[in-house]
Amino acid sequence: MKRLKLLLFGIFLSSYHTIAQTLSDTEAKTTWNELQKQPLTEQSFRKACDLIQDTGKSNLNLSYAWLKDYIPKVQAAGQWQWAHMLLMAWARAKESFGVFDESEILYQKTLRNAPLNSEQYREALVGLVFLYNHWEKADSSAKYLALGEASARAANDRENLAFFYTLHAAYHIPPNDVKSRENFYRQAIKLTEGLNDKNAEFTARYNFVVNFLDENPAQQVAEAEALLELAKDSSLTRRPRFYERSNFWFRNPIPTLYFYMLQQNLILADNSNANQFADLLNEVVIKPNLIPTQTPFFTTQMAFTKATIGQYKEAKNYLKQTQTLLQLPEKDIPFPNYFTAAGLIAEYEKRPQSALLYHQQALEKGSTAAFYFMPAPLYYAHALTLTGAFEKAKNILQTFDTLAHSRPYSATGLYYYQYLAELEKARGLLPQHLQHLQTYHTIKDSLTNLNRYRAIQQVLAKVGLREKEQQVVRLNKEKNARELQIKRERLLYGAIISTAVLAIVFLMLYLRNRQIRNRQTLELKQAELEQLKKQRHIYLIKGIMEAEENERRKVADQLHDEVNSSLALVSLNVSSVLEKGLTDVHSEPKLTKAYEVLGNVSTTIRNISHRLTPLLIERYGFGHAVQDLADTVNLSGKLHLDTLVIGIEENPHYSISFLHDVFKIIQELIQNTLKHAQATEAFVEVVEQPDHTLSVMVEDNGLGLKPFPPSEGKGLSSIRAKVKYLGGKIEIQNAPNGGTLVVIEHLVPRSE
C-alpha cells in the first residue's frame, strides 16, 4: 500500500492548482450552446475541449454533463481518436477523486472505442492497470498488465512498455524477489532512452528510487536529487490540453519530489534539510493554492514537520490554519499527524497530560500512510513515560524491538533508543539508561555523517533559484490566458494583440536586464564572501599567535620567578659552603637545602618542557604523552584524571606538530578544570574517526556552567582559536550527570 500511494502522489498533486476562471457559468453555457451549433471540425473540437477543461476547474459537474453529451456526437462523426482523448481525460478525472467504479466504466469504453493493438488501445490499458492498482484489485491489474505488455512488445511501443514494466516491478513482483524487481525497473528506464517525452522516464526512475532503493538511504537520496534536474523538462512541467496528450503523464514532479525529500530528511533525522524542503513545498504548493478542500492536508504535514524539527511556534500557526480551513471541532479533524504535531507541542510546553491525549487521538485516527516516517505508538509510549505510566510505556516500546534492530539508522531507531533511555532513567535503572543512551548517540552520529553528503545548497543549484522557477510559471500562465483571450476576441481586439506582443517584448527585456543585475549582485556577494573568508583566516592566525605569545610570556615569567630565584638560592648556599669549608657546622644543612631546591628546579623545568614540546610524543607516542599528563595531574592529589586514546598511533599521516597542537588543547582544558571546575574526577577521550579526523571529549564532575556566564577568559579564547585553526568545532555544555562536558570534533592536520 505504501508503494501505491507514493507512485500516485504525482497524480494527487495534479488537481492542486488554482486557475482564475475567465467565464461565469452562464457565459460558459452560452458559449457551449453556440459551439454545438457549429460543424464538428478540428477548430471547433479544440474550442470545445478548452471550454470543458477550463469550466471543470470551477464547475466539475457541468463539464461532466457536457462530456456525456459530446462524446457520442464525436463518435457518431467517426472521430474515434478525439473520443479517445475525451474518454481518457474523463476516466483519469474520476480516478483522481476516488470514484473508481465510474472510472472503470470509462476506461472500458475507451478500450472498446480504440482499434485492437493500437497505441490508443495500449494507453487505455495503462490507465486500467493504474486504476486497478489504486483500487487494490490485483487480479484485474495482472490481467490487463499482461495484455498491455504483449501488445507493446509486438508494436515496439517503448513508452507504454516502460509504463507497464514500471507497474510490473512496483506491484506484481514478490518483495523478496529483489533481482526480478530491479530487472524490470532497469528495463523500463532503458526503454525511455532517447524519448522526447520524459514522463515514462521520470515515472520509472521515481518508482525505482522510492520502491527499490528504500534499503539504501544514501543512494536513494542521491538518485532523488538527480531527478530534480529531470523534473524541469518541459514535457513534465507543462499542463497539456485534452487534445495534446492522452497517455499517462506525471503531473507536478517538482512538488512531488520536494514532498518526498522532506519525508526522507525526516527519516534520516536531518532537521536542517527537512526544514528547507518544507519551506520549498510551502512556496510551490500551499501559498499559491489556498483551496479549503485540499490545503488542510498540507498545512497538517507542515505542522508535523515543524514540530518534529523543534520549530513549535510555526507548527502552532499551521495547526491554527488547518482548523480555520476545515471549520471542524478539533476532535473531528481527520488527519492523524495533526494530533501528533499537537502532542509534540504539548510536550515542549510541559503539558504531559495534554500530550498523552493528543497522541492517543493520533492512534485512534489510524496510520498516516501518505506522510509516514515513524510509528505513532512510539510518540504515545514517550507520552506515557512523561505521565508516569512506565509499565505501559515499556510494553509498547518492546513491540518495536525487532523493527529498531532491523533498521536502527533511521528516525524510528533513533527515537526508539532515545525514548527507551528516558524511560529507564525515569524508572531509576541507570545502567540500562546509559547503555541505551550510548546506542542513541551512536545512531545519531552515524546519521549526521550520512547527512553531510546532502547539503540543500547542492539541490538548489541543480534545480535553479526558486524565484526564476516562479517567474517561468507566472509567464506560462500569462501566455495561456493571453492566447485564450485572443482566440475569443480576435476581430474585436486586433489592436490589443499588437499591444500585448509589445508588452511581452518589454517584459522579456526587463527580465533579461533583471537577470543581468541579479548575476552582478551575486558576483559582488561572492567577492564579499571571499574577503570575509580571508579576514576570518587572518583572525584565526592572530588568535594562534596571541595564544603562543601568552604561552611564551608564561614560560619566561616562570623561568624568571621560579627557576632563576631558586638557582640564586642554590648559588648562595654553595658559595657559603665553599668559603667556610665542609667542616663548618652549617655546611651540611646548606648543601641539603641546595639539593632540595635543585630538585624543585628540575621538576619545574620538566613541566615547562612538557608545556612547550611534549618530547614523550616523539619518543613514545601520543597516547603515552596523554597518560603521562594524567599521571602528573593525579600526583597532585587535587584531581583524578582517566584517559582513553583510540586509533591514533596506527596512523602515519599525523605530524608531530599536529599532535602537539592537539596535546596543547588537552593541556589547557585540564588546566581550566583544575583552576575553575572544583572537580574531583575528570575523563579525557581522544578518538580517530573513520575519515582520519580526531575528536576530543573532556568531562568533569565539577560545578558545571553558570546560568549567565561572564565573558570568556584568555584561556578559553585560546582553545577556541586553536580548534578553529585546526578546522574543528567545539561545544561546551553541562554534562548530563553534573559538571562540564567539552566536545571537539573534526580536527585535521594543517596540511589538509
Short mmCIF file of C-alpha atoms in Angstrom, two decimals, residues 335-629:
data_model
loop_
_atom_site.label_atom_id
_atom_site.label_comp_id
_atom_site.label_asym_id
_atom_site.label_seq_id
_atom_site.Cartn_x
_atom_site.Cartn_y
_atom_site.Cartn_z
CA PHE A 335 -5.51 13.79 9.88
CA PRO A 336 -3.56 11.74 12.49
CA ASN A 337 -0.48 13.92 12.01
CA TYR A 338 -2.47 16.91 13.28
CA PHE A 339 -2.71 15.26 16.70
CA THR A 340 0.91 14.05 16.63
CA ALA A 341 2.08 17.62 15.98
CA ALA A 342 -0.20 18.93 18.74
CA GLY A 343 1.20 16.29 21.10
CA LEU A 344 4.80 17.28 20.36
CA ILE A 345 3.92 20.92 21.03
CA ALA A 346 2.27 19.96 24.32
CA GLU A 347 5.40 18.05 25.35
CA TYR A 348 7.51 21.12 24.61
CA GLU A 349 5.16 23.29 26.69
CA LYS A 350 5.45 20.88 29.65
CA ARG A 351 1.82 19.71 29.41
CA PRO A 352 2.31 15.92 29.59
CA GLN A 353 -1.37 15.03 30.13
CA SER A 354 -2.42 17.02 27.05
CA ALA A 355 0.38 15.42 25.05
CA LEU A 356 -0.83 11.97 26.07
CA LEU A 357 -4.39 12.74 24.95
CA TYR A 358 -3.22 14.10 21.60
CA HIS A 359 -1.02 11.06 20.86
CA GLN A 360 -3.86 8.76 21.87
CA GLN A 361 -6.13 10.54 19.36
CA ALA A 362 -3.48 10.11 16.66
CA LEU A 363 -3.51 6.36 17.31
CA GLU A 364 -7.30 6.26 17.11
CA LYS A 365 -7.26 8.09 13.75
CA GLY A 366 -5.05 5.42 12.19
CA SER A 367 -1.69 5.44 10.38
CA THR A 368 -0.62 8.32 8.18
CA ALA A 369 0.31 6.35 5.07
CA ALA A 370 0.65 9.41 2.84
CA PHE A 371 3.24 11.00 5.14
CA TYR A 372 4.79 8.35 7.35
CA PHE A 373 8.27 8.16 8.79
CA MET A 374 7.87 6.96 12.38
CA PRO A 375 5.16 4.80 14.04
CA ALA A 376 2.65 6.81 16.07
CA PRO A 377 2.79 4.36 19.05
CA LEU A 378 6.37 5.48 19.74
CA TYR A 379 5.14 9.02 20.41
CA TYR A 380 2.38 7.58 22.60
CA ALA A 381 4.88 5.50 24.59
CA HIS A 382 7.00 8.58 25.21
CA ALA A 383 3.95 10.49 26.45
CA LEU A 384 3.20 7.59 28.82
CA THR A 385 6.74 7.91 30.21
CA LEU A 386 6.22 11.63 30.81
CA THR A 387 2.99 10.93 32.71
CA GLY A 388 4.49 8.17 34.88
CA ALA A 389 2.81 5.15 33.20
CA PHE A 390 6.15 3.35 32.99
CA GLU A 391 4.93 -0.24 32.68
CA LYS A 392 2.54 0.55 29.84
CA ALA A 393 5.22 2.57 28.06
CA LYS A 394 7.63 -0.35 28.41
CA ASN A 395 5.13 -2.81 26.91
CA ILE A 396 4.58 -0.58 23.87
CA LEU A 397 8.30 0.02 23.31
CA GLN A 398 9.01 -3.72 23.50
CA THR A 399 6.85 -4.24 20.41
CA PHE A 400 9.38 -2.17 18.42
CA ASP A 401 12.48 -4.16 19.45
CA THR A 402 12.64 -6.07 16.17
CA LEU A 403 11.99 -3.03 13.98
CA ALA A 404 14.57 -0.92 15.82
CA HIS A 405 17.22 -3.65 15.49
CA SER A 406 16.49 -4.26 11.80
CA ARG A 407 16.52 -0.56 10.85
CA PRO A 408 18.47 1.26 13.56
CA TYR A 409 19.85 4.01 11.33
CA SER A 410 16.55 5.79 10.79
CA ALA A 411 14.25 8.08 12.73
CA THR A 412 12.48 5.03 14.15
CA GLY A 413 15.70 3.57 15.55
CA LEU A 414 16.96 6.95 16.75
CA TYR A 415 13.83 7.95 18.67
CA TYR A 416 13.23 4.39 19.91
CA TYR A 417 16.54 4.35 21.78
CA GLN A 418 16.07 7.95 22.96
CA TYR A 419 12.64 7.20 24.40
CA LEU A 420 13.85 3.89 25.85
CA ALA A 421 16.77 5.66 27.56
CA GLU A 422 14.40 8.25 29.04
CA LEU A 423 12.10 5.51 30.29
CA GLU A 424 14.94 3.63 32.01
CA LYS A 425 16.18 6.86 33.59
CA ALA A 426 12.68 7.65 34.89
CA ARG A 427 12.49 4.11 36.36
CA GLY A 428 15.86 4.63 38.09
CA LEU A 429 17.66 1.95 36.01
CA LEU A 430 20.81 3.96 35.34
CA PRO A 431 22.99 1.19 33.75
CA GLN A 432 20.27 0.42 31.19
CA HIS A 433 19.76 4.16 30.71
CA LEU A 434 23.44 4.69 29.90
CA GLN A 435 23.51 1.69 27.56
CA HIS A 436 20.52 2.89 25.50
CA LEU A 437 21.78 6.48 25.58
CA GLN A 438 25.10 5.33 24.12
CA THR A 439 23.26 3.48 21.34
CA TYR A 440 21.20 6.61 20.67
CA HIS A 441 24.32 8.76 20.30
CA THR A 442 25.96 6.16 18.05
CA ILE A 443 22.96 6.20 15.70
CA LYS A 444 22.80 10.00 15.80
CA ASP A 445 26.49 10.31 14.90
CA SER A 446 26.08 7.86 12.00
CA LEU A 447 23.07 9.76 10.65
CA THR A 448 24.98 13.03 10.99
CA ASN A 449 27.87 11.63 8.92
CA LEU A 450 25.42 10.45 6.26
CA ASN A 451 23.67 13.82 6.13
CA ARG A 452 26.92 15.64 5.40
CA TYR A 453 26.56 14.50 1.79
CA ARG A 454 23.17 16.13 1.48
CA ALA A 455 23.51 19.91 1.52
CA ILE A 456 20.40 21.73 0.42
CA GLN A 457 22.56 24.24 -1.49
CA GLN A 458 23.58 21.48 -3.93
CA VAL A 459 19.94 20.64 -4.57
CA LEU A 460 19.05 24.26 -5.21
CA ALA A 461 22.00 24.58 -7.59
CA LYS A 462 20.56 21.73 -9.69
CA VAL A 463 17.00 22.94 -9.89
CA GLY A 464 17.74 26.68 -10.16
CA LEU A 465 16.63 29.52 -7.95
CA ARG A 466 13.05 29.41 -6.77
CA GLU A 467 12.46 32.96 -7.94
CA LYS A 468 13.36 32.07 -11.50
CA GLU A 469 11.16 29.00 -11.36
CA GLN A 470 8.20 31.05 -10.14
CA GLN A 471 8.79 33.61 -12.89
CA VAL A 472 8.57 30.89 -15.54
CA VAL A 473 5.31 29.59 -14.04
CA ARG A 474 3.82 33.06 -13.99
CA LEU A 475 4.87 33.72 -17.60
CA ASN A 476 3.31 30.45 -18.77
CA LYS A 477 0.03 31.29 -17.05
CA GLU A 478 0.01 34.78 -18.55
CA LYS A 479 0.75 33.39 -22.00
CA ASN A 480 -2.05 30.80 -21.81
CA ALA A 481 -4.54 33.41 -20.61
CA ARG A 482 -3.49 35.79 -23.37
CA GLU A 483 -3.83 33.14 -26.09
CA LEU A 484 -7.30 32.22 -24.85
CA GLN A 485 -8.36 35.85 -24.92
CA ILE A 486 -7.00 36.31 -28.45
CA LYS A 487 -8.95 33.26 -29.73
CA ARG A 488 -12.21 34.59 -28.23
CA GLU A 489 -11.92 38.18 -29.33
CA ARG A 490 -9.75 38.08 -32.45
CA LEU A 491 -11.83 40.50 -34.55
CA LEU A 492 -12.81 42.94 -31.82
CA TYR A 493 -9.42 43.37 -30.16
CA GLY A 494 -6.93 43.37 -33.04
CA ALA A 495 -5.23 46.45 -31.73
CA ILE A 496 -4.89 44.89 -28.27
CA ILE A 497 -2.97 41.97 -29.77
CA SER A 498 -0.24 44.28 -31.03
CA THR A 499 -0.07 45.97 -27.66
CA ALA A 500 0.18 42.61 -25.89
CA VAL A 501 3.02 41.47 -28.17
CA LEU A 502 4.86 44.70 -27.49
CA ALA A 503 4.30 44.22 -23.75
CA ILE A 504 5.82 40.76 -24.00
CA VAL A 505 8.91 42.18 -25.69
CA PHE A 506 9.31 44.82 -22.99
CA LEU A 507 8.74 42.20 -20.31
CA MET A 508 11.41 39.92 -21.78
CA LEU A 509 13.84 42.86 -21.99
CA TYR A 510 13.02 43.75 -18.41
CA LEU A 511 13.57 40.16 -17.25
CA ARG A 512 16.84 39.96 -19.15
CA ASN A 513 18.04 43.20 -17.57
CA ARG A 514 16.93 41.94 -14.17
CA GLN A 515 18.81 38.67 -14.66
CA ILE A 516 21.97 40.62 -15.55
CA ARG A 517 21.58 42.73 -12.39
CA ASN A 518 20.98 39.61 -10.30
CA ARG A 519 24.10 37.99 -11.75
CA GLN A 520 26.18 41.07 -11.00
CA THR A 521 24.80 41.20 -7.45
CA LEU A 522 25.62 37.51 -6.98
CA GLU A 523 29.20 38.07 -8.18
CA LEU A 524 29.59 41.00 -5.79
CA LYS A 525 28.30 38.96 -2.87
CA GLN A 526 30.66 36.13 -3.82
CA ALA A 527 33.60 38.57 -3.76
CA GLU A 528 32.49 39.85 -0.36
CA LEU A 529 32.27 36.27 0.91
CA GLU A 530 35.80 35.52 -0.25
CA GLN A 531 37.04 38.68 1.52
CA LEU A 532 35.27 37.63 4.72
CA LYS A 533 36.89 34.20 4.49
CA LYS A 534 40.34 35.80 4.16
CA GLN A 535 39.67 38.09 7.14
CA ARG A 536 38.46 35.13 9.20
CA HIS A 537 41.68 33.25 8.38
CA ILE A 538 43.75 36.29 9.44
CA TYR A 539 41.81 36.48 12.73
CA LEU A 540 42.47 32.79 13.36
CA ILE A 541 46.21 33.21 12.74
CA LYS A 542 46.27 36.25 15.04
CA GLY A 543 44.46 34.26 17.72
CA ILE A 544 47.04 31.45 17.50
CA MET A 545 49.92 33.91 17.58
CA GLU A 546 48.47 35.68 20.62
CA ALA A 547 47.96 32.34 22.36
CA GLU A 548 51.57 31.32 21.64
CA GLU A 549 52.84 34.73 22.76
CA ASN A 550 50.92 34.36 26.03
CA GLU A 551 52.46 30.91 26.46
CA ARG A 552 55.95 32.30 25.92
CA ARG A 553 55.30 35.05 28.48
CA LYS A 554 54.15 32.44 31.00
CA VAL A 555 57.31 30.38 30.41
CA ALA A 556 59.52 33.47 30.69
CA ASP A 557 57.79 34.54 33.91
CA GLN A 558 58.15 31.05 35.38
CA LEU A 559 61.83 30.86 34.42
CA HIS A 560 62.46 34.27 35.93
CA ASP A 561 60.33 33.96 39.04
CA GLU A 562 60.85 30.34 39.97
CA VAL A 563 63.93 28.89 38.27
CA ASN A 564 66.15 31.99 38.42
CA SER A 565 65.36 32.73 42.06
CA SER A 566 65.83 29.07 43.02
CA LEU A 567 69.20 28.90 41.27
CA ALA A 568 70.26 32.09 43.00
CA LEU A 569 69.47 30.49 46.37
CA VAL A 570 71.47 27.37 45.42
CA SER A 571 74.40 29.53 44.34
CA LEU A 572 74.30 31.44 47.63
CA ASN A 573 74.36 28.26 49.72
CA VAL A 574 77.09 26.60 47.68
CA SER A 575 79.31 29.70 47.74
CA SER A 576 78.85 29.92 51.50
CA VAL A 577 79.97 26.31 51.90
CA LEU A 578 82.97 26.90 49.66
CA GLU A 579 84.01 29.91 51.72
CA LYS A 580 83.66 28.30 55.16
CA GLY A 581 84.57 24.75 54.18
CA LEU A 582 82.89 21.43 54.75
CA THR A 583 83.96 21.42 58.38
CA ASP A 584 81.62 24.23 59.16
CA VAL A 585 78.66 23.03 61.21
CA HIS A 586 76.13 24.78 58.82
CA SER A 587 77.62 23.37 55.62
CA GLU A 588 75.65 20.14 55.58
CA PRO A 589 72.18 21.80 56.02
CA LYS A 590 73.12 24.32 53.34
CA LEU A 591 74.06 21.57 50.87
CA THR A 592 70.90 19.64 51.73
CA LYS A 593 68.79 22.73 51.09
CA ALA A 594 70.63 23.34 47.81
CA TYR A 595 69.90 19.74 46.77
CA GLU A 596 66.17 20.11 47.51
CA VAL A 597 65.95 23.37 45.59
CA LEU A 598 67.73 21.80 42.59
CA GLY A 599 65.14 19.00 42.66
CA ASN A 600 62.33 21.55 42.53
CA VAL A 601 64.09 23.35 39.68
CA SER A 602 64.35 20.08 37.79
CA THR A 603 60.62 19.44 38.26
CA THR A 604 59.76 22.99 37.17
CA ILE A 605 61.92 22.73 34.04
CA ARG A 606 60.39 19.34 33.24
CA ASN A 607 56.86 20.85 33.47
CA ILE A 608 57.89 23.77 31.25
CA SER A 609 59.38 21.32 28.75
CA HIS A 610 56.12 19.39 28.68
CA ARG A 611 54.19 22.59 28.06
CA LEU A 612 56.48 23.69 25.23
CA THR A 613 57.24 20.45 23.41
CA PRO A 614 55.96 17.14 24.79
CA LEU A 615 59.02 15.05 23.92
CA LEU A 616 57.09 11.96 25.02
CA ILE A 617 55.05 12.26 21.79
CA GLU A 618 58.18 11.89 19.69
CA ARG A 619 59.74 9.19 21.82
CA TYR A 620 56.80 7.06 22.95
CA GLY A 621 53.72 8.29 21.06
CA PHE A 622 50.70 10.49 21.62
CA GLY A 623 48.87 8.07 23.91
CA HIS A 624 51.85 7.79 26.25
CA ALA A 625 52.11 11.60 26.40
CA VAL A 626 48.44 11.91 27.35
CA GLN A 627 48.83 9.20 30.02
CA ASP A 628 51.94 10.95 31.36
CA LEU A 629 49.90 14.15 31.66
#
